[in-house]
Short mmCIF file of N, CA and C in Angstrom, two decimals:
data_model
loop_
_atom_site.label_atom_id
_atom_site.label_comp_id
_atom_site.label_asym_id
_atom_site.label_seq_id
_atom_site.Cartn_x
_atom_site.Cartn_y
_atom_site.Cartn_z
N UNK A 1 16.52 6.52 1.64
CA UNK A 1 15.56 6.19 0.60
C UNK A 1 15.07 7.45 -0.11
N UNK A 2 14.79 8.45 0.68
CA UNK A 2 14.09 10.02 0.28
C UNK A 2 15.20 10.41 -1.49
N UNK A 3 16.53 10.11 -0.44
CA UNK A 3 17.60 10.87 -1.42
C UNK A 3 17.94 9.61 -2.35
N UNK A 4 17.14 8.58 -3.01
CA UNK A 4 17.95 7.93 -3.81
C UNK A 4 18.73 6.81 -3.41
N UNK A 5 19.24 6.84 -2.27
CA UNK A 5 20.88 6.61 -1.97
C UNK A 5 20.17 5.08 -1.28
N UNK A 6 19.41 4.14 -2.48
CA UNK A 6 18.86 2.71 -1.88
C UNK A 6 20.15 1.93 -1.17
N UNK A 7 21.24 1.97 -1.80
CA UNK A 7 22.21 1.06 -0.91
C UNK A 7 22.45 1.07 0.33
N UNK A 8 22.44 1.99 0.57
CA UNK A 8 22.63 2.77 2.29
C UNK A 8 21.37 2.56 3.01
N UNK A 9 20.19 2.80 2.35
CA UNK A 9 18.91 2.88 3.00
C UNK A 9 18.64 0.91 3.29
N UNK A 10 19.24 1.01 2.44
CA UNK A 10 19.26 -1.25 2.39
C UNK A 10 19.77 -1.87 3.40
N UNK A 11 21.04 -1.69 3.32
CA UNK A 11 21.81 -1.84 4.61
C UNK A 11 21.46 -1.65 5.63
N UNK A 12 21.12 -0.20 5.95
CA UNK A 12 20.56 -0.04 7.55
C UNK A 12 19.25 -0.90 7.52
N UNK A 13 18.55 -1.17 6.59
CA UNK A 13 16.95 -1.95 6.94
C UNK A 13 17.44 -2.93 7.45
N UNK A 14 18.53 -3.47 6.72
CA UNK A 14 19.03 -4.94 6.86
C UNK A 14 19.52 -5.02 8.27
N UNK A 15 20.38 -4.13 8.71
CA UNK A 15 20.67 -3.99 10.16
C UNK A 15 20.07 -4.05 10.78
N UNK A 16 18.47 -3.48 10.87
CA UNK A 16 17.36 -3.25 11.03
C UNK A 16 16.70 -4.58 11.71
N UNK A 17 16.73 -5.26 10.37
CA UNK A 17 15.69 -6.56 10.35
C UNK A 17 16.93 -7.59 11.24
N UNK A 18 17.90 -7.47 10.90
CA UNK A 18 18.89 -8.73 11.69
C UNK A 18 18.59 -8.62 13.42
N UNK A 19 18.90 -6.81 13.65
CA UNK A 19 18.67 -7.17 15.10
C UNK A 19 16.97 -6.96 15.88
N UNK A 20 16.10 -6.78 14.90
CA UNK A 20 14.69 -7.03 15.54
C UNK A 20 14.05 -8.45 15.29
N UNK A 21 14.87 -9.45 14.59
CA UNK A 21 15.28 -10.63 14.35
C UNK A 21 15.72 -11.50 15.72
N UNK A 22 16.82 -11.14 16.05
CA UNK A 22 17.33 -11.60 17.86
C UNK A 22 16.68 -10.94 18.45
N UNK A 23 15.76 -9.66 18.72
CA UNK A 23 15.07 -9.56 20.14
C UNK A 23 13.83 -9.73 20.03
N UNK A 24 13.33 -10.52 19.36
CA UNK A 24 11.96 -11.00 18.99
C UNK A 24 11.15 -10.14 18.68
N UNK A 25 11.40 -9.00 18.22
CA UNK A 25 10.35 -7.87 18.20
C UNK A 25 9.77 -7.70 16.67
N UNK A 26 8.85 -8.91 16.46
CA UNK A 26 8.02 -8.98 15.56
C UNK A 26 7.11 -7.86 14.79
N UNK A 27 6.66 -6.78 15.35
CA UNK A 27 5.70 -5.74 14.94
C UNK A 27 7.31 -5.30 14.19
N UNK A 28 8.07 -4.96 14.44
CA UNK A 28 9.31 -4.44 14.07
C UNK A 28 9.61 -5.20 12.54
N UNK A 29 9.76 -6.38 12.67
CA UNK A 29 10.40 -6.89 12.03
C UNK A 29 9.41 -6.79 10.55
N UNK A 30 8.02 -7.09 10.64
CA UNK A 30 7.29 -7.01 9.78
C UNK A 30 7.25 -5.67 9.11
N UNK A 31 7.66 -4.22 10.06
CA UNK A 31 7.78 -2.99 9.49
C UNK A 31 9.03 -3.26 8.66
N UNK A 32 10.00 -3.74 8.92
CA UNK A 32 11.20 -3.39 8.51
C UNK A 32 11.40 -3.95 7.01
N UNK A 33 10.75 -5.79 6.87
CA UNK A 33 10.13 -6.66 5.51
C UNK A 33 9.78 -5.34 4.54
N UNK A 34 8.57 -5.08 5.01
CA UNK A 34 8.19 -3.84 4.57
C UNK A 34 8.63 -3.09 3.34
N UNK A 35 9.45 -1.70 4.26
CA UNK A 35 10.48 -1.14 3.91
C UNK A 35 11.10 -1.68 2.98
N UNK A 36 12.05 -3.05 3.38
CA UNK A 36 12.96 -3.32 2.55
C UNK A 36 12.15 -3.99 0.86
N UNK A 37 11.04 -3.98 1.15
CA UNK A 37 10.27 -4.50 -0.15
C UNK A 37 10.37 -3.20 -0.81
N UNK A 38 9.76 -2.26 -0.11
CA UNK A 38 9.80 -0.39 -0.88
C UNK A 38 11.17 -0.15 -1.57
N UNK A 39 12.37 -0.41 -1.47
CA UNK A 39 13.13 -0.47 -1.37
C UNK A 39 13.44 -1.30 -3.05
N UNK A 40 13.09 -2.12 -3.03
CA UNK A 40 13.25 -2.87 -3.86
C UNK A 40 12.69 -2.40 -4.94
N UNK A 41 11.32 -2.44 -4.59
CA UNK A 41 9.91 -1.76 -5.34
C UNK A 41 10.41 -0.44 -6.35
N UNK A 42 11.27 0.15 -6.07
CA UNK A 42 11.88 2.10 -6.01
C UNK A 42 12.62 1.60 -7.05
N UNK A 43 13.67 0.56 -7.10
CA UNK A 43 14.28 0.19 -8.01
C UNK A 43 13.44 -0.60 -9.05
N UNK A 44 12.91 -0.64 -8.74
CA UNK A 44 11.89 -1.99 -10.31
C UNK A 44 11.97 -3.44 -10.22
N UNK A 45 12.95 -4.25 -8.90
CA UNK A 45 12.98 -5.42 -8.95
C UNK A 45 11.45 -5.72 -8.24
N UNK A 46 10.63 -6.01 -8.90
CA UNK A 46 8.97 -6.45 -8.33
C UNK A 46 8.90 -7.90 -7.65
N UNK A 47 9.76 -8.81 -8.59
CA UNK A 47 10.27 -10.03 -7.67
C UNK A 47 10.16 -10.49 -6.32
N UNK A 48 11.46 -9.22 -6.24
CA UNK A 48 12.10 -9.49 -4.85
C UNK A 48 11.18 -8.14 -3.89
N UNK A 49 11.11 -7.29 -4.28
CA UNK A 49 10.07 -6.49 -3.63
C UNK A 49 9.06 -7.59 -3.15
N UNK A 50 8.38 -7.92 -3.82
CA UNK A 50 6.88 -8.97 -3.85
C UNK A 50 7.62 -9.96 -2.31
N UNK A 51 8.49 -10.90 -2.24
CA UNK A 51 8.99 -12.05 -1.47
C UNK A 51 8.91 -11.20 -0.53
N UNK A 52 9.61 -9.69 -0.03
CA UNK A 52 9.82 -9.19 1.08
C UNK A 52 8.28 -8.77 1.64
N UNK A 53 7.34 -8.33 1.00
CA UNK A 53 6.38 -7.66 1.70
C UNK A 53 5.33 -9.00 1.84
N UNK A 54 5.17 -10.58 1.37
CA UNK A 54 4.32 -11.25 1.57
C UNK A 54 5.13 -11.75 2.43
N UNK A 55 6.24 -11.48 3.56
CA UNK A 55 7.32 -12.42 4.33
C UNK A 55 6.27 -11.48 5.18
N UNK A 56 6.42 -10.15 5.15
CA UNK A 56 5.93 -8.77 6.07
C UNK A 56 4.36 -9.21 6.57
N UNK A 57 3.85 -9.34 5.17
CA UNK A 57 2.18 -9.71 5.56
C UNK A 57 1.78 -10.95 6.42
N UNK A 58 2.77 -11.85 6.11
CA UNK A 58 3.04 -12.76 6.82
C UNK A 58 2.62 -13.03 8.72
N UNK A 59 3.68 -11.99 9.20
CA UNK A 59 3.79 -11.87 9.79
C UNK A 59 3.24 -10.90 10.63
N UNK A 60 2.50 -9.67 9.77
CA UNK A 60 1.58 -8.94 10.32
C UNK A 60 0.18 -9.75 10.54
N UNK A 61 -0.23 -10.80 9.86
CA UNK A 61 -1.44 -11.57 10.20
C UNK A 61 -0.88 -12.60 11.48
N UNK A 62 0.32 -12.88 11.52
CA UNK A 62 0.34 -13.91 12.47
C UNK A 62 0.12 -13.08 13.94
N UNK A 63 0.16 -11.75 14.21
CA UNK A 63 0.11 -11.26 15.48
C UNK A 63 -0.67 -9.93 15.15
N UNK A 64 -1.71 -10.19 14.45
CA UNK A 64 -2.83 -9.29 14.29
C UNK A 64 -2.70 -7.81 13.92
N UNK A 65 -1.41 -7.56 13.69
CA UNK A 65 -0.89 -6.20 13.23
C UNK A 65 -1.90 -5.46 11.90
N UNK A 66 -3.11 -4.85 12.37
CA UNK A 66 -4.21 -4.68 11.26
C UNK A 66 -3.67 -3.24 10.52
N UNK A 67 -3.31 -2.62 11.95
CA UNK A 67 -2.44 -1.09 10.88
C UNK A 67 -1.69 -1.80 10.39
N UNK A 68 -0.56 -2.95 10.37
CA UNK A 68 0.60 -2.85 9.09
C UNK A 68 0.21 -3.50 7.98
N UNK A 69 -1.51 -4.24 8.09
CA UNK A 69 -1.36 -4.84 7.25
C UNK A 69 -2.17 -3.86 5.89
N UNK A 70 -2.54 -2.99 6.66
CA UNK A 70 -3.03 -2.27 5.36
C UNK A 70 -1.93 -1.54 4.48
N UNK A 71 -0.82 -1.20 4.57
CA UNK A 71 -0.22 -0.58 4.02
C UNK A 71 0.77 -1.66 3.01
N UNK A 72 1.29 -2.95 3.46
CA UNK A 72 1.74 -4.21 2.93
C UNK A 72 0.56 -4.48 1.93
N UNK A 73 -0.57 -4.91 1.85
CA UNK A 73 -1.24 -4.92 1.06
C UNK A 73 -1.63 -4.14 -0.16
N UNK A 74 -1.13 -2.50 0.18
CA UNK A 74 -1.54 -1.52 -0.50
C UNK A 74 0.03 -1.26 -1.13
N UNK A 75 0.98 -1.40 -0.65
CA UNK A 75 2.22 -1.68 -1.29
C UNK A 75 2.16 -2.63 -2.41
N UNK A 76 1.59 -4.17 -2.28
CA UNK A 76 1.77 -5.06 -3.13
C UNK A 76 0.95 -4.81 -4.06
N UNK A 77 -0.69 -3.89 -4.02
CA UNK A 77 -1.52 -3.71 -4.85
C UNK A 77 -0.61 -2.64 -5.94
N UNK A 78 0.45 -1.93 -5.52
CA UNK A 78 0.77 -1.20 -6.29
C UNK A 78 2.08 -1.79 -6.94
N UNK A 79 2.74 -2.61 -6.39
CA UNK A 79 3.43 -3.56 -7.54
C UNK A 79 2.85 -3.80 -8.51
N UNK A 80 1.67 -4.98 -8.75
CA UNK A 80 1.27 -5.68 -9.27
C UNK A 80 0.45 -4.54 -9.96
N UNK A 81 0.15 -3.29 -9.87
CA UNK A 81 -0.15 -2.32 -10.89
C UNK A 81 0.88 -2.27 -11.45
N UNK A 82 1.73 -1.64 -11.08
CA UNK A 82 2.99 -1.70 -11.81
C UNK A 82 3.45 -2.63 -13.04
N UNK A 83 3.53 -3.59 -12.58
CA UNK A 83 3.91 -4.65 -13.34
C UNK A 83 2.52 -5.56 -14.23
N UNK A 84 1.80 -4.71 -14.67
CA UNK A 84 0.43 -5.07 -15.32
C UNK A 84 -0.42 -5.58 -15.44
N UNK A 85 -0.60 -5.66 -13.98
CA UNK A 85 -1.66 -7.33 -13.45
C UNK A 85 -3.18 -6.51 -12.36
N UNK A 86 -3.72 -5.49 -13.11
CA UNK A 86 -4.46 -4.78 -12.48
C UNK A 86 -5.57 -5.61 -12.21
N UNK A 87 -5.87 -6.71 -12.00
CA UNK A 87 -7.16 -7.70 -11.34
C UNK A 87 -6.49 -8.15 -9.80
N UNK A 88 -5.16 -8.03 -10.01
CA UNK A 88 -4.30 -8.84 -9.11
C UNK A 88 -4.17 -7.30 -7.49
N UNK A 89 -3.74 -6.31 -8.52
CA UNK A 89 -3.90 -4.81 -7.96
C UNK A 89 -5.39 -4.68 -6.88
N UNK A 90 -6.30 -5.29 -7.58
CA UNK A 90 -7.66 -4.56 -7.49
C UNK A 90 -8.23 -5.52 -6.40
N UNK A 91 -7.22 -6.89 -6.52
CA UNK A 91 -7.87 -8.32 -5.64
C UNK A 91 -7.12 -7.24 -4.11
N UNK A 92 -5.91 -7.14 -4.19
CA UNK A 92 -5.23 -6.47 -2.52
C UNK A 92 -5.61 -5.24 -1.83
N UNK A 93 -6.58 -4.54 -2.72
CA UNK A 93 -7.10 -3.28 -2.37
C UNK A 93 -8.15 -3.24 -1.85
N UNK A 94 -8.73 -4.23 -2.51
CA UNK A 94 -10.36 -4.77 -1.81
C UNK A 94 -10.17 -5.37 -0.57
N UNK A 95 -8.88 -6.59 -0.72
CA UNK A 95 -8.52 -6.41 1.20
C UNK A 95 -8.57 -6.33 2.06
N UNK A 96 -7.74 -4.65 1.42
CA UNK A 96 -6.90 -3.58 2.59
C UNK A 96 -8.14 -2.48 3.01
N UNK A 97 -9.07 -2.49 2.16
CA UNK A 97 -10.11 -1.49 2.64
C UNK A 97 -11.13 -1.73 3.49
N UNK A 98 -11.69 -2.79 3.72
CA UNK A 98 -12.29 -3.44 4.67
C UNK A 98 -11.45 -3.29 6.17
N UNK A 99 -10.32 -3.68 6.23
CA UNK A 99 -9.58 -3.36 7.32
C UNK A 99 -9.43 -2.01 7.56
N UNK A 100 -8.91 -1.49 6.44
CA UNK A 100 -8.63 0.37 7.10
C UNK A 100 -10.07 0.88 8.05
N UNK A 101 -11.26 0.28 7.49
CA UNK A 101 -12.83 0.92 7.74
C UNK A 101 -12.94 0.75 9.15
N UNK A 102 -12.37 -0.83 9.33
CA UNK A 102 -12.98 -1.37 10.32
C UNK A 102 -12.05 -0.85 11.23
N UNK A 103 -10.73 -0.78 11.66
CA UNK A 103 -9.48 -0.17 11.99
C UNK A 103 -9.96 1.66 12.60
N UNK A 104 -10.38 2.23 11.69
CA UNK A 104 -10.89 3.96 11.51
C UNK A 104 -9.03 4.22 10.94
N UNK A 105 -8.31 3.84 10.30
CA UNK A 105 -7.06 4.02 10.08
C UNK A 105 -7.24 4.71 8.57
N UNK A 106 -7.11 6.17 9.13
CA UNK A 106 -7.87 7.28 7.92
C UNK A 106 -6.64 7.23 6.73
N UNK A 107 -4.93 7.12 7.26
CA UNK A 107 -4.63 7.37 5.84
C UNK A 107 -4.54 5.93 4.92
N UNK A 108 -4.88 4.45 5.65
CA UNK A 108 -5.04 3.34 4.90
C UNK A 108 -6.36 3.41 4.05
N UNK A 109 -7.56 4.60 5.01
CA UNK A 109 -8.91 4.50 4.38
C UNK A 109 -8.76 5.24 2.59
N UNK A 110 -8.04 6.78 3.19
CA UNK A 110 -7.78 7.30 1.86
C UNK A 110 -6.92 7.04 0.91
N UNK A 111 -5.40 6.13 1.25
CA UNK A 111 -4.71 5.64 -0.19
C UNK A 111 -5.69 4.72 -0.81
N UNK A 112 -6.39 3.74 0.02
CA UNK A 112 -6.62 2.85 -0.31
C UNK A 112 -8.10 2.86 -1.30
N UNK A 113 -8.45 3.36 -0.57
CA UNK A 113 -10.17 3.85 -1.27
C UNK A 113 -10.11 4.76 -2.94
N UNK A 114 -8.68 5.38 -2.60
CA UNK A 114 -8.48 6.51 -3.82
C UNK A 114 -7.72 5.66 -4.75
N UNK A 115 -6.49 4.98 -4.18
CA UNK A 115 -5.84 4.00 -5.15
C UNK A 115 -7.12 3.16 -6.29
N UNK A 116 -7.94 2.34 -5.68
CA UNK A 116 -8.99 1.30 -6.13
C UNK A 116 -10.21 2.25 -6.48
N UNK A 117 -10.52 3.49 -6.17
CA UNK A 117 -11.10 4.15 -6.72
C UNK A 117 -11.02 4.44 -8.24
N UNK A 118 -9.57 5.03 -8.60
CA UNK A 118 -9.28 5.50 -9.86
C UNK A 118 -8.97 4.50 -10.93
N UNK A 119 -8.57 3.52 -10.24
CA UNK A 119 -8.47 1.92 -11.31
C UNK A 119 -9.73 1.90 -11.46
N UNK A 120 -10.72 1.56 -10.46
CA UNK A 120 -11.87 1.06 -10.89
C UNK A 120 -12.62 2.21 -11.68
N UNK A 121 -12.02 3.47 -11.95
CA UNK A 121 -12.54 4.82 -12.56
C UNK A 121 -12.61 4.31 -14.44
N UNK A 122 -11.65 3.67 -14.32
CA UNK A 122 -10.47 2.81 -15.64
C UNK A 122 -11.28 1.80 -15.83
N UNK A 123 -12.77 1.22 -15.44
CA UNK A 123 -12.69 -0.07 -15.79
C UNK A 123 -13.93 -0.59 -16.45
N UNK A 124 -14.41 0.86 -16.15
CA UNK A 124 -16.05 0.75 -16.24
C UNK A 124 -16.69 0.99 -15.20
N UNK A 125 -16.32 1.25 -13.96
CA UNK A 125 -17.48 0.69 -12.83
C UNK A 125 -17.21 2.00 -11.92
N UNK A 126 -18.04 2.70 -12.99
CA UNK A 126 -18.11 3.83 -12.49
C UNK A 126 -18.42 4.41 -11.03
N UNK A 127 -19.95 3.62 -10.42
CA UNK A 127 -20.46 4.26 -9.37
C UNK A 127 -19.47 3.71 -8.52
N UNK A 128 -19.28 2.61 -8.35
CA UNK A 128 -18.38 2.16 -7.46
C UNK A 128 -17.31 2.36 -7.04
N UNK A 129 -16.71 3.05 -8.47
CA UNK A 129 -15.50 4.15 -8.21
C UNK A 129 -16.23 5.43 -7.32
N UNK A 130 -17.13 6.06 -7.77
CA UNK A 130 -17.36 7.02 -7.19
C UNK A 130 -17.71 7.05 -5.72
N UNK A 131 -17.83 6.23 -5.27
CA UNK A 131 -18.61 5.95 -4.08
C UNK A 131 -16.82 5.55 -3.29
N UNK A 132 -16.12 4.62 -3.74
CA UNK A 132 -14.75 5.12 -3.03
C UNK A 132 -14.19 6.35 -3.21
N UNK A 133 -14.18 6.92 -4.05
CA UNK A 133 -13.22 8.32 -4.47
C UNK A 133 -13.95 9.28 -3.44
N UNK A 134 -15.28 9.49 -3.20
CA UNK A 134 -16.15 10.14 -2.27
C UNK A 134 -15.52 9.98 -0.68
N UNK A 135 -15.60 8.25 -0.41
CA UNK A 135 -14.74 8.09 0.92
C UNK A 135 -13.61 8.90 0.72
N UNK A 136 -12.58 8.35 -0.13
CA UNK A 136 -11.36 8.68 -0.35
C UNK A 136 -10.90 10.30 0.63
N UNK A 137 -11.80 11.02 -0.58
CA UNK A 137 -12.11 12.37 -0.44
C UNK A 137 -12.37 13.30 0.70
N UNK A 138 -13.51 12.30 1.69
CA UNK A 138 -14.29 12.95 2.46
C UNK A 138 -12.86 12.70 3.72
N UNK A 139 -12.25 11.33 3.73
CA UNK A 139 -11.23 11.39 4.92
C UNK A 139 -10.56 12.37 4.87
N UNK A 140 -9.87 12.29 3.52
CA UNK A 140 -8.67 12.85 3.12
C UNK A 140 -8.77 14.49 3.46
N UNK A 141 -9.69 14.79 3.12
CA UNK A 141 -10.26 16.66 3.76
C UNK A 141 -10.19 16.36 5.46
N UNK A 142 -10.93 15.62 5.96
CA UNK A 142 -10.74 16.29 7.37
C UNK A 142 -9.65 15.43 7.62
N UNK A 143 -8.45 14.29 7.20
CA UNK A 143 -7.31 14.47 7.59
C UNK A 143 -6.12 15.46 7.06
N UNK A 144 -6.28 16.35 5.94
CA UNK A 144 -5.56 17.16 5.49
C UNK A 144 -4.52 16.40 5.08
N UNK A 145 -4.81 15.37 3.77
CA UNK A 145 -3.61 14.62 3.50
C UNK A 145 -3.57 15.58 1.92
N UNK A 146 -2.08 15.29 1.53
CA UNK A 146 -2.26 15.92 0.15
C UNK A 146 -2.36 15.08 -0.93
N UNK A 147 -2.92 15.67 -1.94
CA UNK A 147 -3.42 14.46 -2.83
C UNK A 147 -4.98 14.35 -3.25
N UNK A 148 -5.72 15.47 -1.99
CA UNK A 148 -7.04 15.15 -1.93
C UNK A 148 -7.49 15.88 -3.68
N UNK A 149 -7.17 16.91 -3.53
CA UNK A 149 -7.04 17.88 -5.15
C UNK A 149 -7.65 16.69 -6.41
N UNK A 150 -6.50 16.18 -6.97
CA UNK A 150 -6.49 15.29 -7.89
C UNK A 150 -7.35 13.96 -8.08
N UNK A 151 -7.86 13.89 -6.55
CA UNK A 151 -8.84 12.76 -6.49
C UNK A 151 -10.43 13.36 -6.69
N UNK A 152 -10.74 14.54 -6.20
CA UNK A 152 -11.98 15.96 -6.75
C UNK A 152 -12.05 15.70 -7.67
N UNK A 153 -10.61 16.03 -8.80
CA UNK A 153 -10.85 16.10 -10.02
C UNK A 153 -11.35 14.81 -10.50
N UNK A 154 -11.14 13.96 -10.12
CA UNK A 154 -10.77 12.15 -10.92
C UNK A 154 -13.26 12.35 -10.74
N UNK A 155 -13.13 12.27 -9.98
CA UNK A 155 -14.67 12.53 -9.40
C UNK A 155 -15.66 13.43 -9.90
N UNK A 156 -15.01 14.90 -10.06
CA UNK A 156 -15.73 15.82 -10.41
C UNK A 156 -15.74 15.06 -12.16
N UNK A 157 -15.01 13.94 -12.85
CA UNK A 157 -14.69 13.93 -14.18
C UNK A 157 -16.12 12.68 -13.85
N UNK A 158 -16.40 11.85 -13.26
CA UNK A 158 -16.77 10.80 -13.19
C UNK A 158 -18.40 11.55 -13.32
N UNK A 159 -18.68 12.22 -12.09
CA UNK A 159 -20.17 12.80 -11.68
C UNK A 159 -20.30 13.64 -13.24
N UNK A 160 -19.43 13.90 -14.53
CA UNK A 160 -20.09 14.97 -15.82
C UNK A 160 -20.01 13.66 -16.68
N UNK A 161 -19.62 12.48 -16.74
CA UNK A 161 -19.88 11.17 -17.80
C UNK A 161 -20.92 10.60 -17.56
#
């Protein structure tokens, strides 16, 4: 997937999902949905991306999988950005952030808080952005994720309007 090379990266998911499919290994299988939605997603089919990761979410709610479900959620919020449906974006982010909080699952807290931060930066609603971008921020420093930079700025722009 890193290098491009989706066909190959497809296949093995698919290999993937067939045999965590026969050994019942569900947490697996919902990672693998996943993936193969990213997969899809990388190429632009949103469609079929979309079918694979609500099969994933699916199945991460049926056996309480709360880490996978934040990232499936935060995957589909960024389809449906993608594809121009930012209420639809903003409905899966709101979610996924409640769970990351409750979870302490710092890098679901910071995509997720920073993702719906900067839309909501876009929408008017300012404090409310600011008040995620702040979370965002404050994880993202003491987890040393990268990315934190650009979300300062999005903030430091918000706290001079």
């Amino acid at each position: 997937d890193a290098r491009g090379d989706y066909d190959t990266a497809l296949r093995y998911l698919e290999q993937s999902l067939e045999i965590r499919r026969q050994i019942g290994d569900k947490a697996g299988e919902g990672t693998t949905l996943n993936n193969i939605g990213q997969i899809y997603n990388a190429r632009g089919d949103y469609d079929t991306a979309l079918r694979y990761l609500e099969q994933s979410l699916e199945i991460r709610r049926q056996i309480g999988d709360k880490a996978g479900i934040i990232p499936t959620l935060h995957n589909m919020a960024s389809i449906a950005l993608a594809a121009k449906n930012p209420k639809r974006a903003i409905e899966l982010w709101q979610q996924a952030l409640p769970i990351a909080i409750e979870t302490g699952h710092a890098q679901g807290i910071f995509h997720v808080a920073g993702a719906l931060g900067t839309i909501l930066a876009q929408t008017s609603q300012r404090e409310e952005s600011r008040k995620l971008l702040e979370l965002a921020v404050s994880v993202g420093k003491k987890s040393g994720f990268a990315g934190v930079g650009e979300l300062e700025e999005l903030l430091h722009e918000l706290k001079e309007s």
